[in-house]
Amino acid sequence: MSAGEATAQAIPRPRRLPPPLACIGLAIVAIGLIMALLGPFLARHGAGELISERPFPAASWALPFGGDHLGRDVLSRLLHAAPVTIGLALGATTVGFVIGLTVGFFTAEVRGRTDTMITWILDILVSFPPKLIALIAIAGLGSSLPILIATLGFVHAPRVARVARAVAMNISAMDFVEAARARGESVLAVMVREIWPSARRPMAVEFGLRVTFSILVLSSLSFLGLGVQPPMTDWGSMVRENMSGIFLGTPAALIPALAIGILTVGINLVIDWIGGSSGRRLTEELSR
Amino acid sequence: MASLVLGRLLLGAVTLLVASLLVFAGTQALPGDVTTAILGNEATPETRAALVERLGLDHPIHVQYFEWAGRFLRGDLGLSLVNDVPVSRLLDLRLKNTFILALATIIVVVPLSLFLGLLCAAYPNGRLDSSISVVSLFLISLPEFLVGIILVLLFAVYWSVLPATSISGFRSFEHLVRALVLPVLTLTFAILAHMVRMTRAAMLEVMRAPYIEMALLKGASRSRIVLRHALPNALGPIINVIALNLGYLISGVVVVEVIFAYPGLGKLLVEAIGNRDLPLLQAVALIMVAAYIVFTLLADIVARLSNPRLRFKQ
Amino acid sequence: MRPVLEIAGLVVRADDGKGSWIDTIRNVDLTVSAGEVVALIGESGAGKSTVALAALGYARPGTRLVEGRILFDGQDVRALDERGLRRLRGRDASYVAQSAQDALNPAIPIGAQIAEPLLIHGIASGTEAEARIASLIGLLDLPVGIVTRFPHQASGGQQQRIMLAMAMACAPRLLVLDEPTTALDVTTQIEVLKAIRTAIRGQGSAAIYVSHDLAVVAQIADRIVVMRHGAIVEQGPTAEIVERPKQPYTVTLIDAVRPRDRRLAREAPRGPAPLLALRGVNASYEQQGWFGPARGGNKVLRDIDLTVGKGEVLAVVGESGSGKSTLARVVAGLHPRLSGDIALAGTTLADRVRRRPLEQRRRIQIIFQSPDLSLNPEERVGEIIGRPRQLYFNEARTNRDAHTDRLLDMVGLPPSYERRFPAELSGGERQRVAIARAFAAEPDLILCDEILSSLDVVIAAQILELMRELKRKSSVAYLFISHDLVTVAQIADRIAVLYAGTVLELGATSAVFTPPHHPYTALLMAAVPQLRRGWLDDAFKLRGPTAQRRAAPTGCPFQPRCPLAIPGLCERELPPLREQTSGHAIRCHRSDAELRQAQTSPVQTSPN
């Protein structure tokens, strides 16, 4: 039988457009990524360029979102800050995710005493309030970009590891994994060929949740003045700079705060779609 | 069963020990010259030496830890470096304020979120359930300062009905209530969404069980199914999420306290970091971690006790 | 007299998961008279449960009652509102679910659950309710103290009877029983079946009994309704359906219960060295302790001595918890053994599969119970079958494809299936893929771990036939693990009967089926449901002195349940595996003559 015939006989997997909320989420995430990659090139003005003499100039054609406390263009600064906010979050999440995933999968497959030991350590690490870890670390070590990434990675890693372990344990209890072990597949082959393909979806959901969390924590740190330091800017520090404008009724602080909110809502809409109703419970529990 | 509780208590104790080590390492054992960090570059050698003496910095690091931990256990939290006030005095008021804020929020949030979560579970995938889950998905994604800013803009700036900051809030009970409204509202938004979603998820998980179908086929009413048959089995995760948020209210409200200039623990922590006030920083951090750990620990034990499978062996 | 239930022209529609609706029940009529027991039988997916639940005005989530009339006592159930339905359910019509373990609320004490329908419907409360519960508990032979316990503290058979008590609480006019004994062991099934029959007869309730097992149904039902693909195939009085079925499908169902020739029995080839030899194998479920090795309590396997010859089929038969699956896993190197030796063709096998050389791993393959779980859902059939060729023979892609086609053909699947995912196959087809994967390694021994028990009877019969056919074509040996003596009789050369990790009887198939038997084997044989009327009563008599379930820690493990136990001896001393004729051995203190005398009745020894 020819290959063509075989393909024709195979049952097609139905493809449909994602539901409307997921489409909105996907669009938001796409725009966020474009801003992260091209933001600084799209900006009309430099990050530190003073457009107006007065603080908080009103919105106009030239300044679509108005100006900030030093009279700089909010839109341009938003674009300049995008790579910092999104890049830092992705970086920190990736660090925590790679470590957590490795540890989690490893403990799930070795079992026994090593597993008990590592799970115990993870339980201890997870019982620290995340924001406090970040604050103490930054108080002690200062807030350079590598420290921010490492600190947040340290916050993520044990949490990701717990989720990864639970996911891998569920899959590795299945008979098809047992069948692979009975064949004599190596530990690595079992993880890569058997466990990982079924773990992809829940772990993608977990990654999304972790990115959201990173964005929120990093923004909070910057808002407190403990995150990204001038002259570099992220959206959180833009909120901080312009807080005094709030009482004058200007939107300069609201705009970057909204940008953060829209981006995280977008990511969560996508996650909600990917995760469906299953597999969410585990991760949502840890999302704070 | 008893071993189960003992095991958790042991874990809690070890966690606290590790926490104290971490706090100590993160603060006292700073890299670089601590005296410079504290006193700045202009300090004279004499003042530096005095500081080294006072902090016991000339002792080996593990001795320093034990001295510190020992003092802490005796209730001696030391003097604040900024104005030589005993740390315990600074803490006293702030702790009370944070407690008031947390309590006010909990009183609002817990019943509300349980009610909404159970309502969602009673009519799953109905119009109410769908809208609550979409709205809560939005709310859970928003940074606290965005909610705070919007509330300030609306209530303090445009309508001018409530104070934007809490500084003047402690002169009378009425002031206090007015000052609390916006911070509590902000925290409510942040926590409510999380708790409703968790309650709903835990309940829906249970509502899929065959014994729920069985209850339905016994002729049980909707409220009986939800309250008598589903809720007891969903109690574990619900208790855990309440505790998680209680812990958050003690240790994670920094941003909200800063926005509203609310004189609580979180704001004190930020001030201590800004001033490099080590004894203060250590005390606040340790209290926060301890509160968080104790809450999760208690919740874990209560949740386990709520499960008859763990309470009674076969 | 007006019938209790009248269903006419029922159509149920189900969401197929892709956004469209399909009719799962098409135009079904069903009438149940007062006090009548009607059985709905058919394979899974035939719509039996759906029809039965419709009697309660209930359609599971994702399904809808779209057409037809459901009259309960003349009252239109479909026209009832939520309150009306609540009044009907649990009071006039009640439900017993398949798995009591899942259908009892784990957080509510048993007594409160039994009493609940009484409280909900305002029929009784307080001491009145307590008296009612006490009488139900007595009727169903449950221990009195059970009311204050929680469901997880009761045994499987007890849980099922608790649910029955709950359903009987309000003395309903109609009882809907949805596969109430399917999840149970055969010996437990007898007790529950007996309880169900007693309960129904005692109360004079009408009942709908849903089952896939014609033999079970024959003991209980007045009338049998055969369903297939959402429609009724045939219906009539029990005796008529069993003895004079009209439709070919009904005949197939009956054939699947009534085994044909069970002798495949050639005398097992006895070479000098067996292919597989287990010597004194012990295993336990205890995890490795923190300090030193486990303290070996809770043994799942005790001193197992077994051999499998080249090309031989050795069946290991036992109920759940007998350790039979652990045995397969120990041989496969998936479960550690505490002590003992396992040799393949004279060479000792390492404890763990990863320490065995590739060639040894190739020679032993395993097929699991549920093909839904044993195939990687993310791989295509071609990759699944091709992997052993790649792993063991390092075979190139093109060669592998040729082999895959041949293997698919061998298990009766078209080559186009190569590109499908497991989710796109039926249960039987998936098990065929799993079989093809095992044969891809060209093994000497295949461990078959309950490979039929998750399949419908008709499909299971086909898979069994396939296994026999493949066996004839090659020199492969099977270690065939099963809970089902009848099935095993159709494929095994020799049978080992396992109870609580101990081999109680071992011998050629024909020898095991001829008296004398070990008392446990006799019980197992009697417990296999038979179409014959009166089987249930016979089996119930043989069930042993108590409802004691737990295996004895010392002495003969079967002693607490044994009708022939010798007081003072059996609970102290484990009898030796006593060889009587060549190759047939029984582990019992009773002599052959004593056993034979107790087992003279021919009905108890023949599965027919």
mmCIF file of N, CA and C in Angstrom, chain A residues 1-3 5-14 16 109 111-114 116-117 120 173-201, chain C residues 17-19 287-293 329 332 334 353-354 358 361-362 364-366 368-370 372-380 383-384 387-388 390-392 405 414-417 419-421 423-424 437:
data_model
loop_
_atom_site.group_PDB
_atom_site.id
_atom_site.type_symbol
_atom_site.label_atom_id
_atom_site.label_comp_id
_atom_site.label_asym_id
_atom_site.label_seq_id
_atom_site.Cartn_x
_atom_site.Cartn_y
_atom_site.Cartn_z
ATOM 1 N N MET A 1 0.841 -1.201 0.000
ATOM 2 C CA MET A 1 0.000 0.000 0.000
ATOM 3 C C MET A 1 0.878 1.254 0.000
ATOM 4 N N SER A 2 0.503 2.204 -0.808
ATOM 5 C CA SER A 2 1.345 3.399 -0.918
ATOM 6 C C SER A 2 1.137 4.326 0.271
ATOM 7 N N ALA A 3 2.095 5.191 0.451
ATOM 8 C CA ALA A 3 2.027 6.094 1.594
ATOM 9 C C ALA A 3 0.843 7.048 1.449
ATOM 10 N N GLU A 5 -2.047 6.597 0.088
ATOM 11 C CA GLU A 5 -3.290 5.957 0.466
ATOM 12 C C GLU A 5 -3.442 5.905 1.982
ATOM 13 N N ALA A 6 -2.317 5.549 2.617
ATOM 14 C CA ALA A 6 -2.331 5.436 4.067
ATOM 15 C C ALA A 6 -2.707 6.767 4.706
ATOM 16 N N THR A 7 -2.154 7.841 4.181
ATOM 17 C CA THR A 7 -2.451 9.165 4.727
ATOM 18 C C THR A 7 -3.925 9.479 4.566
ATOM 19 N N ALA A 8 -4.448 9.116 3.379
ATOM 20 C CA ALA A 8 -5.842 9.430 3.109
ATOM 21 C C ALA A 8 -6.758 8.690 4.085
ATOM 22 N N GLN A 9 -6.308 7.504 4.500
ATOM 23 C CA GLN A 9 -7.153 6.721 5.380
ATOM 24 C C GLN A 9 -7.079 7.168 6.830
ATOM 25 N N ALA A 10 -5.956 7.774 7.173
ATOM 26 C CA ALA A 10 -5.794 8.179 8.563
ATOM 27 C C ALA A 10 -6.893 9.169 8.936
ATOM 28 N N ILE A 11 -7.405 9.025 10.137
ATOM 29 C CA ILE A 11 -8.479 9.917 10.563
ATOM 30 C C ILE A 11 -7.906 11.318 10.771
ATOM 31 N N PRO A 12 -8.494 12.328 10.143
ATOM 32 C CA PRO A 12 -7.945 13.679 10.322
ATOM 33 C C PRO A 12 -8.248 14.172 11.719
ATOM 34 N N ARG A 13 -7.267 14.835 12.305
ATOM 35 C CA ARG A 13 -7.520 15.445 13.610
ATOM 36 C C ARG A 13 -8.198 16.780 13.380
ATOM 37 N N PRO A 14 -9.330 17.008 14.071
ATOM 38 C CA PRO A 14 -10.065 18.231 13.772
ATOM 39 C C PRO A 14 -9.278 19.482 14.200
ATOM 40 N N ARG A 16 -9.791 23.517 14.734
ATOM 41 C CA ARG A 16 -10.747 24.607 14.770
ATOM 42 C C ARG A 16 -10.079 25.848 15.328
ATOM 43 N N GLU A 109 11.649 9.806 38.578
ATOM 44 C CA GLU A 109 12.090 8.552 37.968
ATOM 45 C C GLU A 109 12.956 7.727 38.918
ATOM 46 N N ARG A 111 12.825 7.738 42.317
ATOM 47 C CA ARG A 111 12.044 7.256 43.464
ATOM 48 C C ARG A 111 12.914 7.026 44.699
ATOM 49 N N GLY A 112 12.363 6.236 45.623
ATOM 50 C CA GLY A 112 13.111 5.795 46.801
ATOM 51 C C GLY A 112 13.571 6.922 47.694
ATOM 52 N N ARG A 113 14.702 6.698 48.340
ATOM 53 C CA ARG A 113 15.192 7.606 49.367
ATOM 54 C C ARG A 113 15.591 8.961 48.805
ATOM 55 N N THR A 114 16.229 8.951 47.624
ATOM 56 C CA THR A 114 16.632 10.218 47.011
ATOM 57 C C THR A 114 15.408 11.101 46.808
ATOM 58 N N THR A 116 12.487 10.978 48.418
ATOM 59 C CA THR A 116 11.969 11.441 49.703
ATOM 60 C C THR A 116 12.762 12.651 50.183
ATOM 61 N N MET A 117 14.078 12.531 50.082
ATOM 62 C CA MET A 117 14.997 13.592 50.539
ATOM 63 C C MET A 117 14.742 14.887 49.759
ATOM 64 N N TRP A 120 11.472 16.565 50.437
ATOM 65 C CA TRP A 120 11.527 17.239 51.726
ATOM 66 C C TRP A 120 12.154 18.625 51.581
ATOM 67 N N ALA A 173 3.459 6.302 36.180
ATOM 68 C CA ALA A 173 2.723 5.169 36.746
ATOM 69 C C ALA A 173 1.915 4.449 35.671
ATOM 70 N N MET A 174 1.855 5.047 34.472
ATOM 71 C CA MET A 174 1.053 4.438 33.399
ATOM 72 C C MET A 174 1.775 3.235 32.815
ATOM 73 N N ASP A 175 0.966 2.316 32.298
ATOM 74 C CA ASP A 175 1.541 1.072 31.798
ATOM 75 C C ASP A 175 2.462 1.268 30.594
ATOM 76 N N PHE A 176 2.218 2.298 29.785
ATOM 77 C CA PHE A 176 3.086 2.405 28.613
ATOM 78 C C PHE A 176 4.513 2.783 29.000
ATOM 79 N N VAL A 177 4.641 3.493 30.128
ATOM 80 C CA VAL A 177 5.978 3.802 30.622
ATOM 81 C C VAL A 177 6.604 2.537 31.227
ATOM 82 N N GLU A 178 5.748 1.789 31.929
ATOM 83 C CA GLU A 178 6.183 0.513 32.493
ATOM 84 C C GLU A 178 6.635 -0.425 31.373
ATOM 85 N N ALA A 179 5.889 -0.401 30.267
ATOM 86 C CA ALA A 179 6.249 -1.238 29.118
ATOM 87 C C ALA A 179 7.634 -0.854 28.598
ATOM 88 N N ALA A 180 7.906 0.452 28.563
ATOM 89 C CA ALA A 180 9.213 0.911 28.087
ATOM 90 C C ALA A 180 10.313 0.451 29.038
ATOM 91 N N ARG A 181 10.030 0.520 30.344
ATOM 92 C CA ARG A 181 11.022 0.061 31.316
ATOM 93 C C ARG A 181 11.261 -1.432 31.149
ATOM 94 N N ALA A 182 10.180 -2.185 30.936
ATOM 95 C CA ALA A 182 10.309 -3.629 30.765
ATOM 96 C C ALA A 182 11.129 -3.956 29.520
ATOM 97 N N ARG A 183 11.040 -3.103 28.508
ATOM 98 C CA ARG A 183 11.868 -3.275 27.302
ATOM 99 C C ARG A 183 13.318 -3.054 27.618
ATOM 100 N N GLY A 184 13.578 -2.317 28.697
ATOM 101 C CA GLY A 184 14.945 -2.011 29.071
ATOM 102 C C GLY A 184 15.432 -0.678 28.528
ATOM 103 N N GLU A 185 14.491 0.247 28.267
ATOM 104 C CA GLU A 185 14.905 1.580 27.823
ATOM 105 C C GLU A 185 15.675 2.275 28.947
ATOM 106 N N SER A 186 16.636 3.129 28.587
ATOM 107 C CA SER A 186 17.408 3.846 29.604
ATOM 108 C C SER A 186 16.531 4.902 30.284
ATOM 109 N N VAL A 187 16.996 5.383 31.443
ATOM 110 C CA VAL A 187 16.262 6.406 32.178
ATOM 111 C C VAL A 187 15.988 7.615 31.280
ATOM 112 N N LEU A 188 17.023 8.018 30.540
ATOM 113 C CA LEU A 188 16.892 9.182 29.674
ATOM 114 C C LEU A 188 15.846 8.928 28.584
ATOM 115 N N ALA A 189 15.915 7.743 27.973
ATOM 116 C CA ALA A 189 14.968 7.422 26.905
ATOM 117 C C ALA A 189 13.541 7.386 27.436
ATOM 118 N N VAL A 190 13.375 6.847 28.647
ATOM 119 C CA VAL A 190 12.038 6.813 29.239
ATOM 120 C C VAL A 190 11.519 8.234 29.415
ATOM 121 N N MET A 191 12.388 9.114 29.930
ATOM 122 C CA MET A 191 11.948 10.493 30.154
ATOM 123 C C MET A 191 11.625 11.198 28.846
ATOM 124 N N VAL A 192 12.522 11.078 27.871
ATOM 125 C CA VAL A 192 12.374 11.855 26.643
ATOM 126 C C VAL A 192 11.299 11.270 25.729
ATOM 127 N N ARG A 193 11.318 9.956 25.558
ATOM 128 C CA ARG A 193 10.398 9.339 24.596
ATOM 129 C C ARG A 193 9.006 9.112 25.176
ATOM 130 N N GLU A 194 8.947 8.731 26.437
ATOM 131 C CA GLU A 194 7.659 8.308 26.985
ATOM 132 C C GLU A 194 6.994 9.389 27.834
ATOM 133 N N ILE A 195 7.756 9.961 28.788
ATOM 134 C CA ILE A 195 7.121 10.868 29.742
ATOM 135 C C ILE A 195 6.927 12.270 29.159
ATOM 136 N N TRP A 196 7.992 12.797 28.561
ATOM 137 C CA TRP A 196 7.933 14.188 28.116
ATOM 138 C C TRP A 196 6.779 14.489 27.155
ATOM 139 N N PRO A 197 6.538 13.649 26.118
ATOM 140 C CA PRO A 197 5.452 14.015 25.189
ATOM 141 C C PRO A 197 4.112 14.214 25.888
ATOM 142 N N SER A 198 3.841 13.446 26.912
ATOM 143 C CA SER A 198 2.558 13.609 27.602
ATOM 144 C C SER A 198 2.615 14.728 28.638
ATOM 145 N N ALA A 199 3.833 15.125 29.017
ATOM 146 C CA ALA A 199 3.971 16.167 30.036
ATOM 147 C C ALA A 199 4.009 17.559 29.421
ATOM 148 N N ARG A 200 4.144 17.605 28.078
ATOM 149 C CA ARG A 200 4.332 18.898 27.429
ATOM 150 C C ARG A 200 3.240 19.902 27.772
ATOM 151 N N ARG A 201 2.000 19.453 27.658
ATOM 152 C CA ARG A 201 0.900 20.394 27.848
ATOM 153 C C ARG A 201 0.839 20.970 29.259
ATOM 154 N N GLY C 17 -18.127 15.010 21.600
ATOM 155 C CA GLY C 17 -16.858 15.640 21.947
ATOM 156 C C GLY C 17 -16.299 16.510 20.829
ATOM 157 N N LYS C 18 -16.906 16.450 19.658
ATOM 158 C CA LYS C 18 -16.430 17.283 18.557
ATOM 159 C C LYS C 18 -17.480 18.302 18.157
ATOM 160 N N GLY C 19 -18.445 18.504 19.027
ATOM 161 C CA GLY C 19 -19.408 19.552 18.766
ATOM 162 C C GLY C 19 -20.694 19.084 18.101
ATOM 163 N N GLN C 287 8.369 -0.606 51.068
ATOM 164 C CA GLN C 287 9.410 0.246 50.494
ATOM 165 C C GLN C 287 10.723 0.018 51.237
ATOM 166 N N GLN C 288 11.791 0.324 50.566
ATOM 167 C CA GLN C 288 13.069 0.265 51.259
ATOM 168 C C GLN C 288 13.050 1.200 52.450
ATOM 169 N N GLY C 289 13.438 0.708 53.620
ATOM 170 C CA GLY C 289 13.424 1.556 54.800
ATOM 171 C C GLY C 289 14.573 2.549 54.779
ATOM 172 N N TRP C 290 14.502 3.509 55.702
ATOM 173 C CA TRP C 290 15.592 4.482 55.792
ATOM 174 C C TRP C 290 16.836 3.825 56.366
ATOM 175 N N PHE C 291 16.571 2.840 57.266
ATOM 176 C CA PHE C 291 17.720 2.218 57.911
ATOM 177 C C PHE C 291 17.742 0.755 57.517
ATOM 178 N N GLY C 292 18.636 0.394 56.636
ATOM 179 C CA GLY C 292 18.774 -0.993 56.230
ATOM 180 C C GLY C 292 17.600 -1.443 55.370
ATOM 181 N N PRO C 293 17.602 -2.723 55.027
ATOM 182 C CA PRO C 293 16.568 -3.245 54.133
ATOM 183 C C PRO C 293 15.224 -3.357 54.834
ATOM 184 N N ARG C 329 5.533 -9.064 37.218
ATOM 185 C CA ARG C 329 6.437 -7.913 37.300
ATOM 186 C C ARG C 329 7.799 -8.300 37.850
ATOM 187 N N ALA C 332 9.573 -9.863 34.994
ATOM 188 C CA ALA C 332 9.963 -8.838 34.028
ATOM 189 C C ALA C 332 11.082 -7.943 34.547
ATOM 190 N N LEU C 334 10.603 -5.669 36.922
ATOM 191 C CA LEU C 334 10.027 -4.365 37.257
ATOM 192 C C LEU C 334 9.781 -4.232 38.748
ATOM 193 N N VAL C 353 15.441 -4.963 35.624
ATOM 194 C CA VAL C 353 15.509 -5.131 34.172
ATOM 195 C C VAL C 353 16.691 -4.369 33.566
ATOM 196 N N ARG C 354 17.033 -3.213 34.160
ATOM 197 C CA ARG C 354 18.108 -2.411 33.552
ATOM 198 C C ARG C 354 19.472 -3.054 33.716
ATOM 199 N N LEU C 358 20.864 -6.947 27.003
ATOM 200 C CA LEU C 358 19.862 -6.673 25.981
ATOM 201 C C LEU C 358 19.186 -7.951 25.486
ATOM 202 N N ARG C 361 16.650 -9.259 27.800
ATOM 203 C CA ARG C 361 15.463 -8.408 27.808
ATOM 204 C C ARG C 361 14.590 -8.704 26.597
ATOM 205 N N ARG C 362 15.231 -8.954 25.461
ATOM 206 C CA ARG C 362 14.489 -9.243 24.238
ATOM 207 C C ARG C 362 13.668 -10.526 24.400
ATOM 208 N N ILE C 364 12.245 -11.890 26.933
ATOM 209 C CA ILE C 364 11.031 -11.824 27.763
ATOM 210 C C ILE C 364 10.274 -10.543 27.425
ATOM 211 N N GLN C 365 9.038 -10.655 26.989
ATOM 212 C CA GLN C 365 8.216 -9.481 26.713
ATOM 213 C C GLN C 365 6.975 -9.541 27.589
ATOM 214 N N ILE C 366 6.333 -8.378 27.759
ATOM 215 C CA ILE C 366 5.164 -8.340 28.632
ATOM 216 C C ILE C 366 4.003 -7.631 27.929
ATOM 217 N N PHE C 368 0.274 -5.877 28.889
ATOM 218 C CA PHE C 368 -0.436 -5.434 30.082
ATOM 219 C C PHE C 368 -1.945 -5.587 29.942
ATOM 220 N N GLN C 369 -2.611 -5.390 31.085
ATOM 221 C CA GLN C 369 -4.058 -5.580 31.155
ATOM 222 C C GLN C 369 -4.818 -4.624 30.242
ATOM 223 N N SER C 370 -4.559 -3.322 30.441
ATOM 224 C CA SER C 370 -5.384 -2.352 29.733
ATOM 225 C C SER C 370 -4.621 -1.744 28.566
ATOM 226 N N ASP C 372 -5.568 0.562 26.821
ATOM 227 C CA ASP C 372 -5.757 2.017 26.823
ATOM 228 C C ASP C 372 -4.589 2.704 27.504
ATOM 229 N N LEU C 373 -3.948 1.997 28.429
ATOM 230 C CA LEU C 373 -2.869 2.609 29.194
ATOM 231 C C LEU C 373 -1.496 2.146 28.744
ATOM 232 N N SER C 374 -1.441 1.024 28.023
ATOM 233 C CA SER C 374 -0.114 0.452 27.768
ATOM 234 C C SER C 374 0.496 0.944 26.451
ATOM 235 N N LEU C 375 -0.244 1.764 25.699
ATOM 236 C CA LEU C 375 0.325 2.334 24.479
ATOM 237 C C LEU C 375 0.523 3.830 24.675
ATOM 238 N N ASN C 376 1.687 4.327 24.301
ATOM 239 C CA ASN C 376 1.969 5.755 24.428
ATOM 240 C C ASN C 376 1.017 6.546 23.536
ATOM 241 N N PRO C 377 0.166 7.407 24.153
ATOM 242 C CA PRO C 377 -0.849 8.095 23.352
ATOM 243 C C PRO C 377 -0.257 9.068 22.344
ATOM 244 N N GLU C 378 1.007 9.419 22.500
ATOM 245 C CA GLU C 378 1.626 10.408 21.623
ATOM 246 C C GLU C 378 2.396 9.768 20.472
ATOM 247 N N GLU C 379 2.393 8.445 20.405
ATOM 248 C CA GLU C 379 3.128 7.777 19.331
ATOM 249 C C GLU C 379 2.156 7.111 18.370
ATOM 250 N N ARG C 380 2.565 7.052 17.081
ATOM 251 C CA ARG C 380 1.750 6.329 16.109
ATOM 252 C C ARG C 380 2.010 4.836 16.242
ATOM 253 N N GLU C 383 5.348 3.581 15.091
ATOM 254 C CA GLU C 383 6.477 3.810 16.003
ATOM 255 C C GLU C 383 6.431 2.854 17.178
ATOM 256 N N ILE C 384 5.223 2.582 17.652
ATOM 257 C CA ILE C 384 5.070 1.712 18.819
ATOM 258 C C ILE C 384 5.587 0.309 18.502
ATOM 259 N N ARG C 387 9.556 0.241 17.630
ATOM 260 C CA ARG C 387 10.562 0.510 18.660
ATOM 261 C C ARG C 387 11.334 -0.749 19.102
ATOM 262 N N PRO C 388 10.683 -1.883 19.373
ATOM 263 C CA PRO C 388 11.472 -3.070 19.752
ATOM 264 C C PRO C 388 12.437 -3.516 18.650
ATOM 265 N N GLN C 390 13.935 -1.602 16.555
ATOM 266 C CA GLN C 390 15.058 -0.654 16.592
ATOM 267 C C GLN C 390 15.960 -0.941 17.789
ATOM 268 N N LEU C 391 15.307 -1.190 18.942
ATOM 269 C CA LEU C 391 16.061 -1.356 20.180
ATOM 270 C C LEU C 391 16.849 -2.661 20.198
ATOM 271 N N TYR C 392 16.193 -3.755 19.806
ATOM 272 C CA TYR C 392 16.830 -5.060 19.966
ATOM 273 C C TYR C 392 17.618 -5.498 18.728
ATOM 274 N N ASP C 405 4.423 -3.910 8.875
ATOM 275 C CA ASP C 405 3.306 -4.395 8.061
ATOM 276 C C ASP C 405 3.032 -5.867 8.339
ATOM 277 N N PRO C 414 -5.025 -3.973 9.338
ATOM 278 C CA PRO C 414 -4.534 -3.526 8.026
ATOM 279 C C PRO C 414 -3.285 -2.648 8.165
ATOM 280 N N PRO C 415 -2.423 -2.614 7.134
ATOM 281 C CA PRO C 415 -1.176 -1.839 7.207
ATOM 282 C C PRO C 415 -1.415 -0.356 7.406
ATOM 283 N N SER C 416 -2.588 0.141 6.990
ATOM 284 C CA SER C 416 -2.831 1.581 7.106
ATOM 285 C C SER C 416 -2.859 2.024 8.566
ATOM 286 N N TYR C 417 -3.043 1.085 9.491
ATOM 287 C CA TYR C 417 -3.106 1.433 10.899
ATOM 288 C C TYR C 417 -1.795 1.981 11.426
ATOM 289 N N ARG C 419 -0.201 4.454 10.685
ATOM 290 C CA ARG C 419 -0.132 5.904 10.857
ATOM 291 C C ARG C 419 -1.131 6.420 11.895
ATOM 292 N N ARG C 420 -1.855 5.524 12.516
ATOM 293 C CA ARG C 420 -2.862 5.981 13.473
ATOM 294 C C ARG C 420 -2.279 6.149 14.873
ATOM 295 N N PHE C 421 -2.982 6.970 15.657
ATOM 296 C CA PHE C 421 -2.659 7.081 17.074
ATOM 297 C C PHE C 421 -3.542 6.105 17.850
ATOM 298 N N ALA C 423 -5.515 6.491 20.195
ATOM 299 C CA ALA C 423 -6.856 7.002 20.464
ATOM 300 C C ALA C 423 -7.800 6.758 19.300
ATOM 301 N N GLU C 424 -7.230 6.491 18.117
ATOM 302 C CA GLU C 424 -8.081 6.282 16.946
ATOM 303 C C GLU C 424 -8.432 4.802 16.733
ATOM 304 N N ARG C 437 3.459 -5.572 19.343
ATOM 305 C CA ARG C 437 4.685 -5.004 19.906
ATOM 306 C C ARG C 437 5.482 -6.077 20.641
#
